[in-house]
Amino acid sequence: MDESQAQCSCSRDSDASALSHNKRIVFVRRPGENNFPTADCFQCEDCPAPNGSDVAAGQCIVRTLYLSVDPAQVPSPLTIFCSL
């Protein structure tokens, strides 16, 4: 496990505890031009989970189990440089 994974323990909890709170990852700082994001660009926060009173008529609450970013969606520094 590398340093960025050790700093934020956003793991999947049991169903009972997952209903009372959420963990969110917030993008807090841009890494700079032609630099890759590092762990200090993100912050892991605890926040209350939404409940029935937070949902308006015609809306629903969705629980995300897995999230992925395809490496092809992330531009490389070479791609950014060539497009300038």
Short mmCIF file of C-alpha atoms in Angstrom, two decimals:
data_model
loop_
_atom_site.label_atom_id
_atom_site.label_comp_id
_atom_site.label_asym_id
_atom_site.label_seq_id
_atom_site.Cartn_x
_atom_site.Cartn_y
_atom_site.Cartn_z
CA MET A 1 0.00 0.00 0.00
CA ASP A 2 1.44 3.39 -0.98
CA GLU A 3 1.33 6.62 1.06
CA SER A 4 -1.82 8.02 -0.61
CA GLN A 5 -3.83 4.90 0.25
CA ALA A 6 -2.63 4.92 3.87
CA GLN A 7 -3.76 8.51 4.52
CA CYS A 8 -7.46 8.00 3.76
CA SER A 9 -9.21 4.92 5.01
CA CYS A 10 -12.44 5.25 3.05
CA SER A 11 -13.43 1.62 3.23
CA ARG A 12 -16.80 0.00 2.74
CA ASP A 13 -18.53 -0.28 6.12
CA SER A 14 -21.21 -2.68 7.29
CA ASP A 15 -24.73 -1.81 6.13
CA ALA A 16 -25.84 -0.68 9.61
CA SER A 17 -23.10 1.91 10.08
CA ALA A 18 -23.19 2.98 6.42
CA LEU A 19 -26.75 4.23 6.88
CA SER A 20 -25.75 6.84 9.48
CA HIS A 21 -22.76 8.51 7.81
CA ASN A 22 -20.91 8.96 4.54
CA LYS A 23 -17.29 9.39 3.66
CA ARG A 24 -16.47 11.71 0.80
CA ILE A 25 -13.26 12.55 -0.98
CA VAL A 26 -12.96 16.26 -1.78
CA PHE A 27 -10.60 17.75 -4.37
CA VAL A 28 -9.07 20.64 -2.38
CA ARG A 29 -6.09 21.80 -4.44
CA ARG A 30 -5.01 21.78 -8.07
CA PRO A 31 -1.68 20.00 -8.54
CA GLY A 32 -0.23 22.68 -10.81
CA GLU A 33 0.46 22.77 -14.51
CA ASN A 34 1.78 19.49 -15.95
CA ASN A 35 1.91 17.84 -12.49
CA PHE A 36 0.09 14.74 -11.34
CA PRO A 37 -2.26 14.97 -8.32
CA THR A 38 -0.79 13.80 -5.01
CA ALA A 39 -2.50 12.78 -1.76
CA ASP A 40 -2.42 16.36 -0.43
CA CYS A 41 -4.67 17.46 -3.33
CA PHE A 42 -7.53 15.50 -1.73
CA GLN A 43 -9.20 15.38 1.66
CA CYS A 44 -11.27 12.55 3.14
CA GLU A 45 -14.23 13.81 5.20
CA ASP A 46 -16.99 12.23 7.25
CA CYS A 47 -20.46 13.68 6.67
CA PRO A 48 -24.00 12.74 7.66
CA ALA A 49 -25.84 10.40 5.31
CA PRO A 50 -28.93 11.78 3.58
CA ASN A 51 -32.29 10.62 4.89
CA GLY A 52 -35.90 10.79 3.76
CA SER A 53 -36.30 14.45 4.76
CA ASP A 54 -33.39 15.42 2.46
CA VAL A 55 -35.14 14.01 -0.61
CA ALA A 56 -37.78 16.00 -2.50
CA ALA A 57 -40.72 14.44 -4.33
CA GLY A 58 -39.56 12.67 -7.48
CA GLN A 59 -35.97 12.28 -6.23
CA CYS A 60 -34.11 9.27 -4.84
CA ILE A 61 -30.97 8.45 -2.86
CA VAL A 62 -28.31 6.43 -4.69
CA ARG A 63 -25.55 4.44 -2.98
CA THR A 64 -22.31 4.21 -4.96
CA LEU A 65 -20.42 0.99 -4.29
CA TYR A 66 -17.58 1.28 -6.81
CA LEU A 67 -16.06 4.23 -8.64
CA SER A 68 -13.36 4.08 -11.29
CA VAL A 69 -11.38 6.50 -13.44
CA ASP A 70 -10.15 5.00 -16.67
CA PRO A 71 -6.49 5.90 -17.32
CA ALA A 72 -7.48 6.80 -20.89
CA GLN A 73 -9.64 9.63 -19.46
CA VAL A 74 -6.69 11.24 -17.68
CA PRO A 75 -4.52 13.29 -20.04
CA SER A 76 -0.80 12.71 -19.85
CA PRO A 77 1.62 15.67 -19.58
CA LEU A 78 2.78 14.88 -23.13
CA THR A 79 -0.80 15.13 -24.45
CA ILE A 80 -1.30 18.47 -22.69
CA PHE A 81 2.00 19.82 -24.03
CA CYS A 82 1.24 18.74 -27.62
CA SER A 83 -2.21 20.37 -27.58
CA LEU A 84 -0.84 23.83 -26.66
#
